Each structure stands twice: as structure tokens, then as C-alpha cells.
Amino acid sequence: AQVRARFWPLPLLSGTLLFPIDASEATWHLDTNSKITIDLPKIEEKLWPGTPPVFTDGPGPLADYQMPALPASSDDVATGGSALVASVAPETIVQKMGQRPNDLPAQMHGCALLCELVEADPGKCLGAANARAIPVLLRLLRFFGHQPEVQLAAWRTLITMVEAQSFLRKILVESNGMKLILAGLEAHRADEAVLTQLAIGCRTLLPATPPRLFVEAAGLELLVESLTAHPTAPLLGEVAGGCLHMLSGVNNIIRRMILRMEALAPLLSLCGANETRQSLHEVTMGLVLQLSKGDTACAQLYTMQIDSAKILELMRRFPSAVSMQADGARTLASLLTNEQAVLDLIGHDGITHLLGAAMEHGEPLRQLAH
């Protein structure tokens, strides 16, 4: 095995490994101390000679180490269950999962422990990452991703880690994490809970994902299919709609694709069925506003799906929400392209509503209302 750099003709590191490794699963990353960590997964599940045991308390071989049980109830927490979990090193959990990749109960238990550790102490995420937690979790998804509970557990853990250390987002994308999300969206389209978790993962990784690659992998279609397959799932609509909102700001090609797939219809329907869910309305209004910025080809599709009556209906549900009123006013302005559109706005008391919003929210809304 050799480690080389493009700018140097000689190997930086070379040697013979004791046993075979799975080269297809090998990864590398930079940690916060400017060190390179190279992950070489073993083919055979055993410790190599010279491997140091990883413990927080006491000696003993890693093979004999038993991961602690999660507290099953509030009574267990009160009697010290959480303290037991908190005393465990995340490196130990990841190494134990890496030793037994085909032991599904151990993998699921490890996911739950890692989540609890990182949520309680985000600093422990670095230890888990350096112990190659991301390759271990992605391998779990590749081998057992057809099971809904695996999708839920693995992605919850990965998202928790990214929220704790944002640099892991790029590592996860470079390790084909987004491809696994898209594969999961297609395979579990009937499972609302799994689709919601995967949509959260998609929203988490999108800032580090090239839009073109996402679109070419049918990401837009899978998000819209998730919305249409579960028309009564407000959280799924909110998260998937948020992903579409992010993507719609890229260019007119993506705006046109979203409009052609009629993604607004299920979102507007969800808003009508959840009139008090402000976050869902804000996501929908934000997407509508982004789509209103399209070119002529977009405008033709846009005006077939949106009119002033629908926008005013959304605005009137949250008259005190400044962002809703501001985005709504901008969207209404984009619709005023002819005399009939102006008459429609007046006919639905749009002028009255805008003037009232301007009086309530001050100068920014006054300018928009004007």
C-alpha cells in the first residue's frame, strides 16, 4: 500500500498491510488539526496484531467490549442510564460497528448510541468521524438500506453529525451520500416516515451538492413524487418543498422543470389542509416567489398554476408574519402583467389587504404596497 501526492514524485508512505482490505470502501479526509485520516476497511472482521484497545475505563480486548444499553425510560435516565452512555468513547462504538458490519442489531444499537452521544456533546462528533463513522454508516445503508428502520437510524445519525460539524457535509457528499438518499427516495416511496427523513438528509446535503448532478440523477422528480404520493404529510411537504425552494434559485431550467411537474399543487393543497402551520406556508410562499422570477417560458407555466386569489389566501392566514406579507407582496407584483390581473387583484380585495399590511408592518411593506 502506498500514499502519494500529485505534487511529489515519491511515495509519502508505503508498506505492506497485514491482511487484505476492501479498496472500494477506502476513503480519506482532513480533520480540524490539518491531519489526513485514511480509512481502509478490513475484509475480515478481526483485530490485527498491534491494534490498541479503545476504552474510557479499564483494560481489556475490544472484542470483549459490550456496548452499553440505551436508557429505555425516564426512570433509567434518573438512575444513571444517560451517564453510562455519556462515558463511552465514540471511537469505541464505531470500531465495534466496523468489526461486525453484518450484525444488524449491533449496527442499529451503535447508531442509537452515536446519536445520543453527539446530541449530548457535539464535540464527540470529531472522534466518531476520525474513527471512520461515515464510511461505516454508508456501508450499513448499502447493505441494509432496503429496510426502513435502517434508513431512519443511519440518516438520523449522519444528519446529527453534520449538524454538529458542518465540514462533514462535504465528506458525506464526496462519499456518494446524496446518491444513497435518492436511491432511498425511490425504494421507499410508500413510507412517509422514511421519505421525510431522507428529505431532511437531502436538504442537509444540498448546499454541498452540484445542482446539475442532482438534477441529472432525477432528484427533482423524486422530491415531487414524494409530495404527490403523500398529500396529507405536512412535515414531508415542508422539507421537500424547502429542497425545491433551494434548487429553484439556481437557474431558469430548474424553475421550468419544477413548474412542468406541477409541484405547487400538492404544496398549496397541504397549506389548505394545515391552515395554522406557518412554516409550511413560508416554504410554499418562498418557492412561489422564486418561481415568479423565471423567464418568459417559466411565466407561461407559472400563470397557469398561480393567481392573486391563491396568494392572498396564503397571506391572510398569517397577517402578522412579516416575511409572508413581504414575499406575498412581491409575488403579487409579479402577477400584474396585464389589465385583467390588476382587476383580479382589486376584485379579491388585494389592495385593501396590502394597505393594511403596510400600516401594520411599517416602511418595508409600505414600499412594496406602493
C-alpha positions in Angstrom: 0.0 0.0 0.0 1.3 3.5 -0.9 0.2 7.0 -0.2 1.1 9.6 -2.9 0.6 13.3 -3.5 0.3 14.7 -7.0 2.9 17.3 -6.5 5.6 14.8 -5.2 7.1 12.0 -7.3 8.0 9.7 -4.4 5.5 7.9 -2.1 4.8 9.7 1.1 4.1 6.5 2.9 4.4 2.8 1.8 4.3 -0.6 3.4 2.6 -4.0 3.4 -0.6 -4.4 5.3 -1.1 -7.5 7.5 -4.3 -8.6 5.9 -6.5 -7.7 2.8 -8.7 -4.6 2.8 -11.7 -3.6 0.8 -10.2 -1.0 -1.5 -13.6 0.0 -2.9 -14.6 1.3 0.5 -11.4 3.2 1.2 -11.8 6.9 1.9 -9.7 9.8 3.3 -10.5 13.2 4.8 -8.8 16.2 6.6 -9.6 16.8 10.2 -9.5 20.1 12.0 -5.9 19.7 13.0 -4.7 19.6 9.4 -4.1 15.9 9.6 -5.0 13.4 6.9 -7.0 10.4 8.0 -7.1 7.4 5.7 -9.8 4.8 6.2 -9.0 1.2 5.0 -11.9 -1.1 5.9 -10.9 -4.7 6.6 -12.4 -7.6 4.7 -12.2 -10.0 7.6 -13.8 -8.9 10.8 -11.0 -9.2 13.3 -8.3 -7.1 15.1 -4.9 -7.0 13.5 -1.8 -7.6 15.7 -0.8 -4.4 17.4 -4.2 -2.8 17.3 -4.6 -0.9 20.6 -7.8 -1.4 22.6 -10.0 1.7 22.8 -11.6 2.2 26.2 -12.6 5.0 28.5 -12.4 2.9 31.7 -10.3 -0.1 32.4 -8.3 -2.5 30.2 -9.5 -5.4 28.1 -9.6 -6.5 24.5 -12.0 -4.7 22.2 -13.6 -7.9 21.0 -14.9 -8.5 24.6 -16.3 -5.0 24.9 -20.1 -4.8 25.1 -21.7 -1.5 24.1 -23.9 -0.1 26.9 -27.7 -0.3 26.7 -29.6 2.8 25.9 -31.9 4.1 28.8 -35.3 2.6 28.0 -37.3 5.1 30.0 -37.2 8.2 32.1 -36.7 6.0 35.2 -33.5 4.6 33.7 -32.2 8.1 32.9 -32.9 9.1 36.6 -30.8 6.1 37.8 -27.8 7.0 35.7 -28.5 5.4 32.3 -27.5 8.5 30.4 -24.3 8.9 32.5 -23.4 5.4 31.4 -23.8 6.2 27.7 -22.0 9.5 28.1 -18.9 7.8 29.5 -18.4 5.8 26.3 -15.9 6.9 23.7 -17.5 7.3 20.2 -14.4 5.7 18.7 -15.2 2.5 20.6 -18.7 2.4 19.2 -17.6 3.0 15.6 -14.8 0.4 15.9 -17.3 -2.1 17.3 -19.7 -1.4 14.4 -16.9 -1.7 11.9 -15.9 -5.1 13.3 -19.4 -6.5 12.9 -20.8 -5.0 9.7 -23.2 -7.8 9.1 -24.6 -7.8 12.6 -27.7 -5.6 12.1 -28.8 -5.4 15.7 -25.3 -4.2 16.7 -25.3 -1.7 13.9 -28.7 -0.3 14.9 -27.7 -0.1 18.5 -24.5 1.7 17.5 -26.5 4.3 15.6 -28.7 5.0 18.6 -25.6 5.3 20.8 -23.8 7.7 18.5 -26.9 9.9 18.1 -27.2 10.1 21.9 -23.5 10.9 22.4 -23.3 13.6 19.7 -26.6 15.2 20.7 -25.4 15.4 24.3 -21.9 16.6 23.4 -21.3 17.8 19.7 -17.6 17.7 20.4 -17.6 13.9 20.3 -18.6 14.1 16.7 -14.9 14.6 15.7 -13.9 11.4 17.5 -16.6 9.4 15.7 -15.6 11.0 12.3 -11.9 10.2 12.8 -12.8 6.6 13.6 -14.5 6.4 10.1 -18.1 6.6 11.3 -19.3 8.0 7.9 -17.9 5.0 5.8 -19.3 2.6 8.4 -22.8 4.2 8.3 -22.8 4.4 4.5 -21.8 0.8 4.3 -24.8 0.0 6.5 -27.1 1.8 4.1 -25.6 0.0 1.1 -26.0 -3.4 2.7 -29.3 -3.0 4.6 -30.9 0.2 3.0 -33.9 -1.8 1.8 -35.1 -1.9 5.4 -37.0 1.2 6.6 -35.6 1.2 10.1 -32.1 1.2 8.8 -32.8 4.3 6.7 -34.3 6.1 9.7 -31.5 5.2 12.1 -28.5 5.7 9.8 -29.6 9.0 8.3 -30.6 10.4 11.7 -27.1 9.6 12.9 -25.5 11.1 9.8 -27.6 14.3 10.0 -26.8 14.7 13.7 -23.1 14.5 12.9 -23.3 17.1 10.1 -25.3 19.5 12.3 -22.5 19.1 14.9 -19.6 19.5 12.4 -20.6 21.2 9.2 -17.4 20.2 7.4 -18.7 16.6 7.3 -21.3 17.6 4.8 -18.7 17.8 2.0 -17.2 14.5 3.1 -20.6 12.8 3.0 -21.4 14.2 -0.5 -18.0 13.1 -1.8 -18.7 9.6 -0.4 -21.9 9.4 -2.6 -24.2 10.1 0.3 -26.7 12.0 -1.9 -26.8 9.0 -4.3 -27.9 6.9 -1.4 -30.6 9.4 -0.5 -32.0 9.4 -4.0 -31.9 5.6 -4.1 -33.8 5.5 -0.8 -36.4 8.0 -2.1 -37.1 5.7 -5.0 -37.1 2.5 -3.0 -39.3 3.7 0.0 -41.8 6.0 -1.8 -44.7 4.3 0.1 -43.2 5.0 3.6 -43.9 8.5 4.8 -41.6 8.4 7.7 -38.6 7.2 5.7 -39.3 9.8 2.9 -39.4 12.6 5.5 -36.1 11.5 7.0 -34.5 11.2 3.5 -35.9 14.6 2.5 -34.2 16.1 5.7 -31.0 14.4 4.6 -31.4 15.9 1.1 -31.9 19.4 2.5 -28.8 18.9 4.7 -26.5 17.8 1.8 -27.9 20.1 -1.0 -25.5 23.1 -0.1 -22.5 20.9 -0.9 -24.1 19.1 -3.9 -23.6 20.3 -7.5 -27.1 21.2 -8.8 -26.5 19.7 -12.2 -25.6 16.3 -10.8 -28.7 16.3 -8.6 -31.0 17.2 -11.4 -29.4 14.6 -13.8 -29.9 11.9 -11.1 -33.7 12.7 -11.2 -33.6 14.4 -7.8 -36.4 16.8 -8.7 -38.7 14.1 -9.9 -38.2 12.0 -6.8 -38.9 15.0 -4.5 -42.1 15.9 -6.4 -43.2 12.2 -6.4 -42.8 12.1 -2.7 -45.1 15.1 -2.4 -47.8 13.6 -4.6 -47.5 10.2 -3.0 -48.3 11.6 0.5 -50.7 14.5 0.0 -51.5 14.6 3.7 -48.0 14.7 5.2 -47.3 18.4 6.2 -43.7 17.7 7.5 -42.7 15.9 4.3 -44.2 18.7 2.3 -42.4 21.3 4.3 -39.0 19.6 3.9 -39.3 18.5 0.3 -40.7 22.0 -0.5 -37.7 23.5 1.2 -35.4 21.5 -1.1 -37.3 22.6 -4.2 -37.1 26.2 -2.9 -33.3 25.9 -2.6 -33.0 24.4 -6.1 -35.4 26.9 -7.8 -32.9 29.7 -7.1 -30.2 28.1 -9.3 -31.5 28.9 -12.8 -34.5 29.0 -15.2 -34.0 25.4 -16.3 -34.7 24.1 -12.9 -37.6 26.6 -12.4 -39.2 25.4 -15.6 -38.8 21.7 -14.6 -40.5 22.3 -11.2 -43.3 24.1 -12.9 -43.8 21.4 -15.5 -44.0 18.8 -12.8 -46.7 21.0 -11.1 -45.0 20.8 -7.7 -47.0 23.8 -6.4 -50.4 21.9 -6.5 -49.6 19.4 -3.6 -48.0 22.2 -1.5 -51.0 24.5 -1.9 -53.3 21.6 -1.0 -51.2 20.9 2.1 -51.4 24.6 3.1 -55.2 24.4 2.8 -55.4 21.4 5.0 -52.9 22.8 7.6 -54.0 26.5 7.9 -52.2 27.1 11.1 -48.8 25.6 10.1 -46.8 28.8 9.4 -43.5 27.1 8.4 -45.2 25.2 5.7 -46.8 28.4 4.3 -43.5 30.2 4.4 -41.8 27.4 2.4 -44.6 27.4 -0.1 -44.6 31.2 -0.5 -40.8 31.2 -0.8 -41.0 28.6 -3.6 -43.8 30.6 -5.4 -41.7 33.8 -5.2 -38.6 32.0 -6.6 -40.6 30.6 -9.5 -42.0 34.0 -10.3 -38.5 35.1 -11.2 -38.3 32.9 -14.2 -38.0 33.8 -17.9 -40.9 34.0 -20.4 -41.2 30.2 -20.8 -41.5 29.9 -17.0 -44.0 32.7 -16.8 -46.4 30.9 -19.1 -46.4 27.9 -16.9 -46.4 30.0 -13.7 -49.6 32.0 -14.5 -51.4 28.7 -15.3 -50.8 27.5 -11.7 -50.8 30.7 -9.6 -53.1 33.7 -9.4 -53.7 36.5 -7.0 -56.5 34.8 -5.2 -54.3 31.9 -4.1 -51.5 34.2 -2.9 -53.9 36.4 -0.9 -55.4 33.3 0.7 -51.9 32.3 2.0 -51.2 35.9 3.2 -54.4 36.3 5.1 -53.8 33.2 7.3 -50.7 34.9 8.8 -51.2 38.7 8.8 -48.6 39.2 11.5 -45.8 37.3 9.7 -43.6 40.0 8.0 -41.8 37.6 5.7 -45.1 36.1 4.5 -46.5 39.5 3.8 -43.3 40.8 2.1 -42.9 37.7 -0.1 -46.6 37.7 -0.9 -46.5 41.4 -2.0 -43.5 40.7 -4.3 -45.3 37.7 -5.8 -48.5 39.7 -6.4 -46.4 42.4 -8.1 -45.0 39.7 -10.5 -48.6 38.7 -11.5 -49.6 42.3 -12.5 -48.6 41.9 -16.1 -51.9 43.0 -17.7 -55.1 44.8 -17.0 -57.1 41.7 -16.2 -54.5 40.7 -13.5 -54.9 44.1 -11.9 -58.7 43.8 -11.9 -58.4 40.3 -10.3 -56.3 41.8 -7.5 -58.8 44.5 -6.9 -61.7 42.1 -7.1 -60.2 39.9 -4.3 -59.6 43.0 -2.1 -55.9 42.6 -2.6 -55.3 46.4 -2.4 -57.1 46.6 0.9 -55.0 43.7 2.3 -51.8 45.3 1.1 -52.6 48.6 2.6 -53.5 47.0 5.9 -50.2 45.1 5.9 -48.3 48.2 5.1 -49.9 50.0 8.1 -49.1 47.1 10.4 -45.5 46.3 9.4 -44.1 49.7 8.6 -41.8 51.2 5.9 -40.7 48.0 4.1 -44.3 46.9 3.4 -45.3 50.4 2.5 -42.8 50.5 -0.3 -44.0 47.1 -1.6 -47.6 48.1 -1.3 -46.9 51.3 -3.2 
